[in-house]
PDB file of C-alpha atoms and ligand atoms in Angstrom:
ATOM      1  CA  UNK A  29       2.921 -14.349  22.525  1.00 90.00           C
ATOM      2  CA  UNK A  30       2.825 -15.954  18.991  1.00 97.00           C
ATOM      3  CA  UNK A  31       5.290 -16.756  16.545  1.00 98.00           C
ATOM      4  CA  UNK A  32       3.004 -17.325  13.296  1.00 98.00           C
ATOM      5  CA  UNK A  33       3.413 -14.942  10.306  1.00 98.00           C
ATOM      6  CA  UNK A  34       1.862 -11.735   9.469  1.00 98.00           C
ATOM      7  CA  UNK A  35       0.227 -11.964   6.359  1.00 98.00           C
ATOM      8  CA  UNK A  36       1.024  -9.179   4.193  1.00 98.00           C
ATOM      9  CA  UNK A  37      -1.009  -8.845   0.965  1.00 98.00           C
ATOM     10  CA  UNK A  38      -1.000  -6.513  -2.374  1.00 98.00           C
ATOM     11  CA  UNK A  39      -2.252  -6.873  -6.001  1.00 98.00           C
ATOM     12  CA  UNK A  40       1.493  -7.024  -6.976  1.00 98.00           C
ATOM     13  CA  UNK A  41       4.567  -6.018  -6.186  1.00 98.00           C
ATOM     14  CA  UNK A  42       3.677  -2.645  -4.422  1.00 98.00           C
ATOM     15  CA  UNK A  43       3.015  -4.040  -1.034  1.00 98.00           C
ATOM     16  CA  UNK A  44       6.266  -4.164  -0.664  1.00 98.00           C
ATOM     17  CA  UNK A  45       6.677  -0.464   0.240  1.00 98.00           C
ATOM     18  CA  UNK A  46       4.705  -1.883   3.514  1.00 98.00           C
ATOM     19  CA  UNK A  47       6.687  -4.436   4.103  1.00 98.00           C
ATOM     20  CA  UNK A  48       9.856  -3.206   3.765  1.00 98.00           C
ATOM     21  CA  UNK A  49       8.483  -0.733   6.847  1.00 98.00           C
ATOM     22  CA  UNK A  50       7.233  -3.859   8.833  1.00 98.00           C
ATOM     23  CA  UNK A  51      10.191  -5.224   8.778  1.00 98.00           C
ATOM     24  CA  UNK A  52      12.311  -3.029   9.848  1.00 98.00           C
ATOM     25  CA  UNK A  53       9.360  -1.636  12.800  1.00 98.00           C
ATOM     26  CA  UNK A  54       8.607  -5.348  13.714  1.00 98.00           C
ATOM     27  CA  UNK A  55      12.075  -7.360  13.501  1.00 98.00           C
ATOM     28  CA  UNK A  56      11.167 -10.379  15.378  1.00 98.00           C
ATOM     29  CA  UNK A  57       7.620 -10.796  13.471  1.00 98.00           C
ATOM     30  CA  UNK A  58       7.896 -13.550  10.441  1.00 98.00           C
ATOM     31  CA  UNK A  59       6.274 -12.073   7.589  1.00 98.00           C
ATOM     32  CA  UNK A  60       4.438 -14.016   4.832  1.00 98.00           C
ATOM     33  CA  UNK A  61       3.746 -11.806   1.750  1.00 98.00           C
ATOM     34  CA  UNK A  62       1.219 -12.682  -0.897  1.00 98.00           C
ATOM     35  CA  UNK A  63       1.113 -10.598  -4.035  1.00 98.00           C
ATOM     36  CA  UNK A  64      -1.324 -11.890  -6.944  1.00 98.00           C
ATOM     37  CA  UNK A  65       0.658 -10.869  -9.758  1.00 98.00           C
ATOM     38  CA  UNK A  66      -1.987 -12.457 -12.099  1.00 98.00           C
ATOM     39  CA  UNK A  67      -4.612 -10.035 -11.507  1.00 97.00           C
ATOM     40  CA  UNK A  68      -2.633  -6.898 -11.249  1.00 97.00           C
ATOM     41  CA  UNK A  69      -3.358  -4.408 -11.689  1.00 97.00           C
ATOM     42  CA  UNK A  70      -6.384  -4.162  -9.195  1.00 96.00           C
ATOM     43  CA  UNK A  71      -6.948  -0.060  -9.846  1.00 92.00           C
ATOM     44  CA  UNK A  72      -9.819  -0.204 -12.352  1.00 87.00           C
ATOM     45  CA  UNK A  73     -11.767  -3.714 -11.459  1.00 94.00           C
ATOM     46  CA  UNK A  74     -15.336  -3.230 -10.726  1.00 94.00           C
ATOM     47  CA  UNK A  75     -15.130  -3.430  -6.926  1.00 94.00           C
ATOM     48  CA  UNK A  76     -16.998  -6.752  -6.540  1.00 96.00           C
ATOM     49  CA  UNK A  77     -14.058  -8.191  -8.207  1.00 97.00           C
ATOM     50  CA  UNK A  78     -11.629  -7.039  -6.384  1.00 97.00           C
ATOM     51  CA  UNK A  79     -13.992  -7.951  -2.946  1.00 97.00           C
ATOM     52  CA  UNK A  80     -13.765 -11.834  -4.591  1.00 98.00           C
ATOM     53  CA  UNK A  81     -10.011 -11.656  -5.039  1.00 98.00           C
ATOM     54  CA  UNK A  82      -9.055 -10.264  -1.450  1.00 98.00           C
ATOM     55  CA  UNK A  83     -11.357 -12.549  -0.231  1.00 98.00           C
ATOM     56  CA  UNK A  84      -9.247 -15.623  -1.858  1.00 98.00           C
ATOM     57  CA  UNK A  85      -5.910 -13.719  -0.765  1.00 98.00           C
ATOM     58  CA  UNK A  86      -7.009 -13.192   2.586  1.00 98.00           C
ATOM     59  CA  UNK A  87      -8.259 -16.859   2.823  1.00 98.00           C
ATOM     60  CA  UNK A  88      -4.635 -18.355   1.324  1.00 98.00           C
ATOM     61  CA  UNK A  89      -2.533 -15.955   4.279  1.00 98.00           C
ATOM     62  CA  UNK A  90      -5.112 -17.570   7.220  1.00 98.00           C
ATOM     63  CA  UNK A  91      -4.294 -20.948   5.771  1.00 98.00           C
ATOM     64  CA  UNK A  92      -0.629 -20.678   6.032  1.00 98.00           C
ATOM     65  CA  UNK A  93      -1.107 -19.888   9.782  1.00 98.00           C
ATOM     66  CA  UNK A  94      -0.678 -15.861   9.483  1.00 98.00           C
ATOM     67  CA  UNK A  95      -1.645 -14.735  12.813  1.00 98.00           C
ATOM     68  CA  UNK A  96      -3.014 -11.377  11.378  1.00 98.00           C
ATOM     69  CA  UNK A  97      -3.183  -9.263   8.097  1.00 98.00           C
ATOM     70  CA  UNK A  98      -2.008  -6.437   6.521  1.00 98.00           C
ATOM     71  CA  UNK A  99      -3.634  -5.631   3.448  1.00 98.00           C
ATOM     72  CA  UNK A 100      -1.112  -3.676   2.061  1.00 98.00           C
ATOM     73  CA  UNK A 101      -3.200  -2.685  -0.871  1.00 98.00           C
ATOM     74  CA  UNK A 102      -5.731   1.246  -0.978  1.00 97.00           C
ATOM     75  CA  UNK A 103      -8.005  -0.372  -3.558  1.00 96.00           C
ATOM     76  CA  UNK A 104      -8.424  -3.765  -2.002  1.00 97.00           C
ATOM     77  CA  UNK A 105      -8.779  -2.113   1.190  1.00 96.00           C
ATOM     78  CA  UNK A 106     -11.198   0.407  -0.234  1.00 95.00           C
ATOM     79  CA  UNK A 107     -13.341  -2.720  -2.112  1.00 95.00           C
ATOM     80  CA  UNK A 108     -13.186  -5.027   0.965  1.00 97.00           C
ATOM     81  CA  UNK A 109     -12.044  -3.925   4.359  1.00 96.00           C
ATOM     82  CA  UNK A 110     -15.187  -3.702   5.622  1.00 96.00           C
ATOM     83  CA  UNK A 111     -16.172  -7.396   4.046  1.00 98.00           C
ATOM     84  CA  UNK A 112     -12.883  -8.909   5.614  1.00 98.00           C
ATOM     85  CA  UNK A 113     -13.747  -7.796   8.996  1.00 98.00           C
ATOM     86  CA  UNK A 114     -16.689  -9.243   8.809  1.00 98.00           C
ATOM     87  CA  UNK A 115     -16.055 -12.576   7.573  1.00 98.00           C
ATOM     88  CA  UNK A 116     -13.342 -13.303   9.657  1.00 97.00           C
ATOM     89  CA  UNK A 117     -13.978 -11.537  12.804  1.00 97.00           C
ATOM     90  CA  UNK A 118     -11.469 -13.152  14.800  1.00 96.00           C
ATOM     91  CA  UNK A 119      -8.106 -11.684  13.017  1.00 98.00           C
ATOM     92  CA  UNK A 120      -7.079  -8.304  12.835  1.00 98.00           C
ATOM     93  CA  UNK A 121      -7.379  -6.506  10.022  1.00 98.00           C
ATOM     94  CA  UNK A 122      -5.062  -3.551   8.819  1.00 98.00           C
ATOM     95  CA  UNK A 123      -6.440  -2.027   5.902  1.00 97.00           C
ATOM     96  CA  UNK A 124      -4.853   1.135   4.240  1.00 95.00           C
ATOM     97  CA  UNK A 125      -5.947   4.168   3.003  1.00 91.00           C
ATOM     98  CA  UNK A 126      -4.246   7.616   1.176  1.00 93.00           C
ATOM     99  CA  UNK A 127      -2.789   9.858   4.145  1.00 95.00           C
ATOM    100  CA  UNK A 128      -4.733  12.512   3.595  1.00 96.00           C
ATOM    101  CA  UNK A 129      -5.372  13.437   7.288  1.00 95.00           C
ATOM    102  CA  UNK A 130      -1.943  13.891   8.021  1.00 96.00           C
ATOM    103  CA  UNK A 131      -1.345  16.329   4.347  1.00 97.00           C
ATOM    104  CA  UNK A 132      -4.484  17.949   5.165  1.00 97.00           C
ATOM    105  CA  UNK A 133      -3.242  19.010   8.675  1.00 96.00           C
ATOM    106  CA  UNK A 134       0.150  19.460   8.013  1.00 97.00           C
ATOM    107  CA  UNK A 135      -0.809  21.815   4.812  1.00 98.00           C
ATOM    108  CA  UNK A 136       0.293  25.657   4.347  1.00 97.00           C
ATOM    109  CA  UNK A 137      -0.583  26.394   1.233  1.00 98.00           C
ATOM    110  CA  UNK A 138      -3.907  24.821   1.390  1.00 98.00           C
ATOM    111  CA  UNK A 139      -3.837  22.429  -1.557  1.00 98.00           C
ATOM    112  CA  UNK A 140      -2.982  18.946  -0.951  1.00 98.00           C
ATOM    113  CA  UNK A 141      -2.024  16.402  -4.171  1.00 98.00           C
ATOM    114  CA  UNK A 142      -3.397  13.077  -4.119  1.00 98.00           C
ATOM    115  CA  UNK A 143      -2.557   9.921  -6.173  1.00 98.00           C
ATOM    116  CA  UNK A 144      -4.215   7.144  -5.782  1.00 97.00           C
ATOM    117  CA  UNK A 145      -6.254   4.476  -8.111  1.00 95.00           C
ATOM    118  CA  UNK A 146      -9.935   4.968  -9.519  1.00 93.00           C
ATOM    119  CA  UNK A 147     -11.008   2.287  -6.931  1.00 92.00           C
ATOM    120  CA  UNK A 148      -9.336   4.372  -4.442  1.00 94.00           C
ATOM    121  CA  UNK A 149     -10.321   7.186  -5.213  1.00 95.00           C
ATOM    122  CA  UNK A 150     -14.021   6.413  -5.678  1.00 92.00           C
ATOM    123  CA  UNK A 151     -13.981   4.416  -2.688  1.00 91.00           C
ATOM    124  CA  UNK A 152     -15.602   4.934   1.084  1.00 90.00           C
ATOM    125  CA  UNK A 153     -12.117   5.081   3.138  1.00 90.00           C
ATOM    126  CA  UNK A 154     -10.775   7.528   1.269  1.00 94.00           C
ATOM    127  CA  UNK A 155     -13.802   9.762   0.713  1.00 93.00           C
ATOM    128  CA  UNK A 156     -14.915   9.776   4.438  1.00 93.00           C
ATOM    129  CA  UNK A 157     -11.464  11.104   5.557  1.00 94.00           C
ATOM    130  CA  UNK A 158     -11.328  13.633   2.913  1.00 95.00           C
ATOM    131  CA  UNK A 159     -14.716  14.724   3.914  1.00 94.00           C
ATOM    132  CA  UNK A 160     -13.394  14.774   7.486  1.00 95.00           C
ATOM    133  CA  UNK A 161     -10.025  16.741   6.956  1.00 95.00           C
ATOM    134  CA  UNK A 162     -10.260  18.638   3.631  1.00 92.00           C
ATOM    135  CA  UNK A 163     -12.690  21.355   5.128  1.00 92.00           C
ATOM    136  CA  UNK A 164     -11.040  24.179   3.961  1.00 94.00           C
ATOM    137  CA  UNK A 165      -8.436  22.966   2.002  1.00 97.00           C
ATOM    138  CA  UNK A 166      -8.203  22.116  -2.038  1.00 97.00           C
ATOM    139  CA  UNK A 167      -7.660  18.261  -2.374  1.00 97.00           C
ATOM    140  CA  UNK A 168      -6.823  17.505  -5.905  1.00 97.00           C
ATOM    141  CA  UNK A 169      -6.619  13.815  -6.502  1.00 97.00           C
ATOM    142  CA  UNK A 170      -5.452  12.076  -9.348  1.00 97.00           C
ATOM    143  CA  UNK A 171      -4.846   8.288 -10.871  1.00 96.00           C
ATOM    144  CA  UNK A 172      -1.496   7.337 -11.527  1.00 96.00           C
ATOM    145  CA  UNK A 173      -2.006   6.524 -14.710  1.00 96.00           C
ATOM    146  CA  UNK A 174       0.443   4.124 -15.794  1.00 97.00           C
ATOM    147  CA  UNK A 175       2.102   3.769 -12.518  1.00 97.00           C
ATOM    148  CA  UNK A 176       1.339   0.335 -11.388  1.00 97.00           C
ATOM    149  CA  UNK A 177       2.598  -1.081 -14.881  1.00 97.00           C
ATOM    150  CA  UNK A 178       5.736   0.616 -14.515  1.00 98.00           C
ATOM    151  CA  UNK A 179       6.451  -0.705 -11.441  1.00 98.00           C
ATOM    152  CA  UNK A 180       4.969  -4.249 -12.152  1.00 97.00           C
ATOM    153  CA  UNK A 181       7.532  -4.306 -15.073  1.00 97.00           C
ATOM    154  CA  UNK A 182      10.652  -2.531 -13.457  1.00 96.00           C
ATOM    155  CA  UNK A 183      10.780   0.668 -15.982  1.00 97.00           C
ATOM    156  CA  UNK A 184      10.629   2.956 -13.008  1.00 96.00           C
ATOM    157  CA  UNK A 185      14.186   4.957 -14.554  1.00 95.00           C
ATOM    158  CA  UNK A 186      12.835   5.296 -18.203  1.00 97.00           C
ATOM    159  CA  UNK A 187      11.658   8.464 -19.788  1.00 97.00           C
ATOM    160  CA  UNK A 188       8.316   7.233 -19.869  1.00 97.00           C
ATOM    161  CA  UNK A 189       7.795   6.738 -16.210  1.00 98.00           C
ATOM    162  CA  UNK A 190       8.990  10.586 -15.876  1.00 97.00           C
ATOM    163  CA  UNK A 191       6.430  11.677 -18.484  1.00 98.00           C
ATOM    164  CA  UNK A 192       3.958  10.243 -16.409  1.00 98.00           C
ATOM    165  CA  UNK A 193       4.868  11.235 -13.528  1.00 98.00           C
ATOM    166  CA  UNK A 194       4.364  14.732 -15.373  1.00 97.00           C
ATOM    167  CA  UNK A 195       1.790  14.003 -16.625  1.00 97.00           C
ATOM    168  CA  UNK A 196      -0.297  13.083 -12.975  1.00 97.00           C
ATOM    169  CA  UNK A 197       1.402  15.946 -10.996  1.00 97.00           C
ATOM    170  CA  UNK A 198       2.103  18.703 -13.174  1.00 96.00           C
ATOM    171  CA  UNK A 199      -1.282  20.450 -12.442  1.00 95.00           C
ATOM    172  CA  UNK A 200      -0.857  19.624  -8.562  1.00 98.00           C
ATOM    173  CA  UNK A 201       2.004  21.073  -8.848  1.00 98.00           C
ATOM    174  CA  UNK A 202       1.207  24.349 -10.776  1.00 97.00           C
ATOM    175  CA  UNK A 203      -2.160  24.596  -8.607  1.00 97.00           C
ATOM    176  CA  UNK A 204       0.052  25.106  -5.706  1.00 98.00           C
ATOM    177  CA  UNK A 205      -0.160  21.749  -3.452  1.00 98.00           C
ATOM    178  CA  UNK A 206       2.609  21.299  -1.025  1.00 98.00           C
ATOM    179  CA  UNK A 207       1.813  17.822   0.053  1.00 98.00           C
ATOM    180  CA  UNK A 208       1.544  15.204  -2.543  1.00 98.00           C
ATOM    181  CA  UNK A 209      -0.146  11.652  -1.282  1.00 98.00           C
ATOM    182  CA  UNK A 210       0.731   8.448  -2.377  1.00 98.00           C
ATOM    183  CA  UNK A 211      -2.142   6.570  -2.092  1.00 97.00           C
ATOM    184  CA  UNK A 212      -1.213   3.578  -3.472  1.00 98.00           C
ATOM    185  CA  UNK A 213       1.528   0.995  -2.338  1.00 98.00           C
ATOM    186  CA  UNK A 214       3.230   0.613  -5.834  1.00 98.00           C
ATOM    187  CA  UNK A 215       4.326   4.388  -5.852  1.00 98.00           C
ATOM    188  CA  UNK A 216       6.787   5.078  -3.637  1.00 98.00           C
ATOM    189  CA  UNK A 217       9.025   3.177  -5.862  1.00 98.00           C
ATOM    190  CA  UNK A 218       8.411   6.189  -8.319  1.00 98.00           C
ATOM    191  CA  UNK A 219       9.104   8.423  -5.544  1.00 98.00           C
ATOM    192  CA  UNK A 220      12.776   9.196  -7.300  1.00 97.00           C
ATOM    193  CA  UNK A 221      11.223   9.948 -10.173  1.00 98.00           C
ATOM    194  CA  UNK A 222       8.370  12.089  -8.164  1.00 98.00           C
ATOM    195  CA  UNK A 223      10.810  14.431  -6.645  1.00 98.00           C
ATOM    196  CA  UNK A 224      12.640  14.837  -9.736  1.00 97.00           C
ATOM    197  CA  UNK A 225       9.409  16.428 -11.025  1.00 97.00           C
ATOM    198  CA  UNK A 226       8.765  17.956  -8.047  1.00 98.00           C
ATOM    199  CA  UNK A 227      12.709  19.470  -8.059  1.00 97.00           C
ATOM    200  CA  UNK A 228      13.329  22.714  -5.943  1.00 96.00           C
ATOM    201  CA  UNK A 229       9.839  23.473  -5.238  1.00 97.00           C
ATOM    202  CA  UNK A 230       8.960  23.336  -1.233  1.00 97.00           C
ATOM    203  CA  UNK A 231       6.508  19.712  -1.717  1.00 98.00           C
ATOM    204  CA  UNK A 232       6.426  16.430   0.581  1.00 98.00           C
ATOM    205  CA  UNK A 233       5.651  13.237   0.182  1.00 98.00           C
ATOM    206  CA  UNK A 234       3.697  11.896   2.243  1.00 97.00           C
ATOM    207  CA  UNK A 235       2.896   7.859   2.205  1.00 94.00           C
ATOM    208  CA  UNK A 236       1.490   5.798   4.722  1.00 94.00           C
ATOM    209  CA  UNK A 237       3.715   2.833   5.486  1.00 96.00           C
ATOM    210  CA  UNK A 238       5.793   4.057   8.541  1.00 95.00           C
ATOM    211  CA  UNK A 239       2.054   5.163   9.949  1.00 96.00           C
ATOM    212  CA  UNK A 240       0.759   1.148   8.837  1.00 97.00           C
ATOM    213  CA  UNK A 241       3.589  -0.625  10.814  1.00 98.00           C
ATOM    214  CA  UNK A 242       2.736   1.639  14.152  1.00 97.00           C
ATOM    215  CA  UNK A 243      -0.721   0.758  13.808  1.00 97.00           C
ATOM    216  CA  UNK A 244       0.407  -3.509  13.350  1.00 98.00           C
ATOM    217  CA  UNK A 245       2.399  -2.583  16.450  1.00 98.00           C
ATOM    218  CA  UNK A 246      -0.143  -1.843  18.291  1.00 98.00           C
ATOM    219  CA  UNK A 247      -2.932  -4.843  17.301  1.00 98.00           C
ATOM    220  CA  UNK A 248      -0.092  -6.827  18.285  1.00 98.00           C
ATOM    221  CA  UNK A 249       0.069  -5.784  21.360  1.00 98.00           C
ATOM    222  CA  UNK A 250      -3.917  -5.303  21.928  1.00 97.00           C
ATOM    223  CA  UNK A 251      -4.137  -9.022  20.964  1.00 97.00           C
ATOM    224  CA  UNK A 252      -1.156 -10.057  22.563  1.00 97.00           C
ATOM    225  CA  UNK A 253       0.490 -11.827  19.407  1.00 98.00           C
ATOM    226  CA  UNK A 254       3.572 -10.400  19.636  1.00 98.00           C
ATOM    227  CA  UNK A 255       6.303 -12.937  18.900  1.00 98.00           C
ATOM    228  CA  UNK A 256       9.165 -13.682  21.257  1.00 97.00           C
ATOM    229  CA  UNK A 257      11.398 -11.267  21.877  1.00 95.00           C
ATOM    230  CA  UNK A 258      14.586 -12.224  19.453  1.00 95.00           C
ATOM    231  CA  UNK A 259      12.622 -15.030  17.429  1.00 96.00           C
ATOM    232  CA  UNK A 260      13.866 -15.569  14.165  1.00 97.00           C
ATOM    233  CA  UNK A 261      12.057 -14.169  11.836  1.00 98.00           C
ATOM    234  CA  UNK A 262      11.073 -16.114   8.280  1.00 98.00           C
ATOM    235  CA  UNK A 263       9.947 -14.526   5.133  1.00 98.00           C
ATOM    236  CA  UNK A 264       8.169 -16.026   2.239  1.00 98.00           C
ATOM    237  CA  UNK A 265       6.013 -14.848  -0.592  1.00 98.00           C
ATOM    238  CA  UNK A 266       3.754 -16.416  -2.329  1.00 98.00           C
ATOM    239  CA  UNK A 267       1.422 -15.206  -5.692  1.00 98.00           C
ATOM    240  CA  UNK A 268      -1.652 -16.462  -7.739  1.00 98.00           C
ATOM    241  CA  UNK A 269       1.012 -15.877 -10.498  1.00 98.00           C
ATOM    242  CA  UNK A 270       4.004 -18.130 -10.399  1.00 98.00           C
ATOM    243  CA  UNK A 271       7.709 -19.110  -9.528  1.00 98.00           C
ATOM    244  CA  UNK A 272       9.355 -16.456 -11.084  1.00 98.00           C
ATOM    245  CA  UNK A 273       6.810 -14.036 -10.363  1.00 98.00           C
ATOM    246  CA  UNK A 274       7.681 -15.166  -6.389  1.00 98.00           C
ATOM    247  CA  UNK A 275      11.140 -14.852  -6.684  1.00 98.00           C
ATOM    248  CA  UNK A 276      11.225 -11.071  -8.281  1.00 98.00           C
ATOM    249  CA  UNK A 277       9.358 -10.627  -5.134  1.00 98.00           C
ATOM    250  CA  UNK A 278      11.544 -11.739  -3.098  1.00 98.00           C
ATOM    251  CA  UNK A 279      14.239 -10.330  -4.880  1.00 97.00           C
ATOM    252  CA  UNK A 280      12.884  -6.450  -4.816  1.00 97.00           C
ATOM    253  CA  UNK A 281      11.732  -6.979  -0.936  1.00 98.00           C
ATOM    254  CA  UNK A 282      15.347  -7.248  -0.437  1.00 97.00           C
ATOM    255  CA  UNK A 283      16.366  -4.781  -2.936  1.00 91.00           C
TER     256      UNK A 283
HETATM  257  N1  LIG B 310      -0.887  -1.334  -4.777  1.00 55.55           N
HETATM  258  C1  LIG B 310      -2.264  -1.192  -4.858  1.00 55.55           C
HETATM  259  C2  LIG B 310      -2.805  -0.008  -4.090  1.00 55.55           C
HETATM  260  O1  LIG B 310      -2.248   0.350  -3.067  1.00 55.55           O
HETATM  261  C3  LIG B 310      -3.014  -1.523  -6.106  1.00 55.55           C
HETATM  262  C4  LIG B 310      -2.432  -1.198  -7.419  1.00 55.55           C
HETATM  263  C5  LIG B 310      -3.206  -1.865  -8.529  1.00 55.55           C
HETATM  264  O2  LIG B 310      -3.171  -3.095  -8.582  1.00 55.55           O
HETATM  265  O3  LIG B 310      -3.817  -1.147  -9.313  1.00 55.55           O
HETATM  266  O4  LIG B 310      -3.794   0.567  -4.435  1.00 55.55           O
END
């Protein structure tokens, strides 16, 4: 049994997608979430960079006593996981990657939709389990271009976000996929705007969080870190950016 935090970590504000699922999986578990804010967005560093900043991130959570991570970020996870892991062998790691397994099986049409960032998207997580599950099915992946910034500066319900919404899942769309990935943690806060695009044709959504806080579940309990049964849980979140920056996180965790 332990009572320390989980660290939760993301380039920004889109981490929050994961820990709004923690929460609500893992009610007793204190959660300590650290988005940069300063460097976001992550989605088209060189990868070394964004290895050096996870690094940092990772290092600031283990300092404040988290008792594990979630690095609720694809394109950190995608630059790093495998560097984490190794540096600090002792903690568990949850990295996360675009569900494609799950869209890939679940399928009829054939053609699965995924967005994701270039570092995502060129990275080993996600190309290993497309190689794995897309045998035989059309994956058509795409950057959310313009996503991250939309979400980083709340303009989610503006014409702009819809047009590029459009613009990143019209040809998914018209190519026939009926399962469209979010494969970053910033956009299911444009899922609204997503279905709106998507409107009365037979698509899902399919995003990884609720799959991310079964998977902390169970490290918990393989590490036995759980904390006591009815502990009250704390929440904080910290950022390389600064107060303000912290409080609009805690305000749209809440949200
Ligand atoms: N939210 C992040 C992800 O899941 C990164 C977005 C960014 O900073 O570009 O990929």
């Amino acid at each position: 049994m332990n009572n320390n935090p989980i660290g939760v970590y993301d380039s920004g504000l889109g981490g929050l997608s994961v820990w709004r699922e923690l929460r609500r999986a893992l009610p007793d578990e204190s959660l300590t979430y650290l988005g940069d804010g300063k460097n976001c967005p992550y989605g088209s560093r060189p990868r070394e960079e964004v290895r050096l900043l996870a690094d940092d991130a990772v290092a600031s959570l283990l300092a404040e006593g988290c008792k594990m991570v979630v690095v609720a970020c694809n394109t950190a996870t995608a630059a790093a996981i495998d560097f984490l892991r190794e540096k600090y062998p002792s903690v568990p790691i949850v990295g996360l990657e675009p569900a494609v397994k799950p869209a890939c099986l679940e399928t009829r049409s054939g053609v699965v939709g995924v967005l994701a960032t270039e570092r995502s998207l060129d990275g080993e997580p996600f190309r290993r389990t497309a190689a794995r599950y897309g045998s035989g099915i059309e994956v058509i992946t795409a950057p959310g271009r313009g996503f991250v910034e939309l979400v980083e500066q709340s303009r989610e319900d503006t014409p702009e976000a819809e047009a590029c919404v459009r613009a990143a899942v019209g040809e998914m769309l018209d190519r026939g996929a009926d399962r469209i990935v979010l494969g970053c943690t910033h956009y299911p806060f444009l899922r609204h705007v997503i279905e709106r695009v998507i409107g009365d044709r037979d698509v899902r959504i399919v995003d990884s969080s609720a799959a991310v806080a079964r998977r902390t579940g169970q490290l918990l309990d393989r590490f036995a870190l759980r904390a006591a049964e009815g502990h009250k849980p704390e929440y904080r979140f910290l950022t390389f950016a600064d107060d303000v920056y912290a409080e609009r996180l805690r305000r749209k965790a809440f949200e």
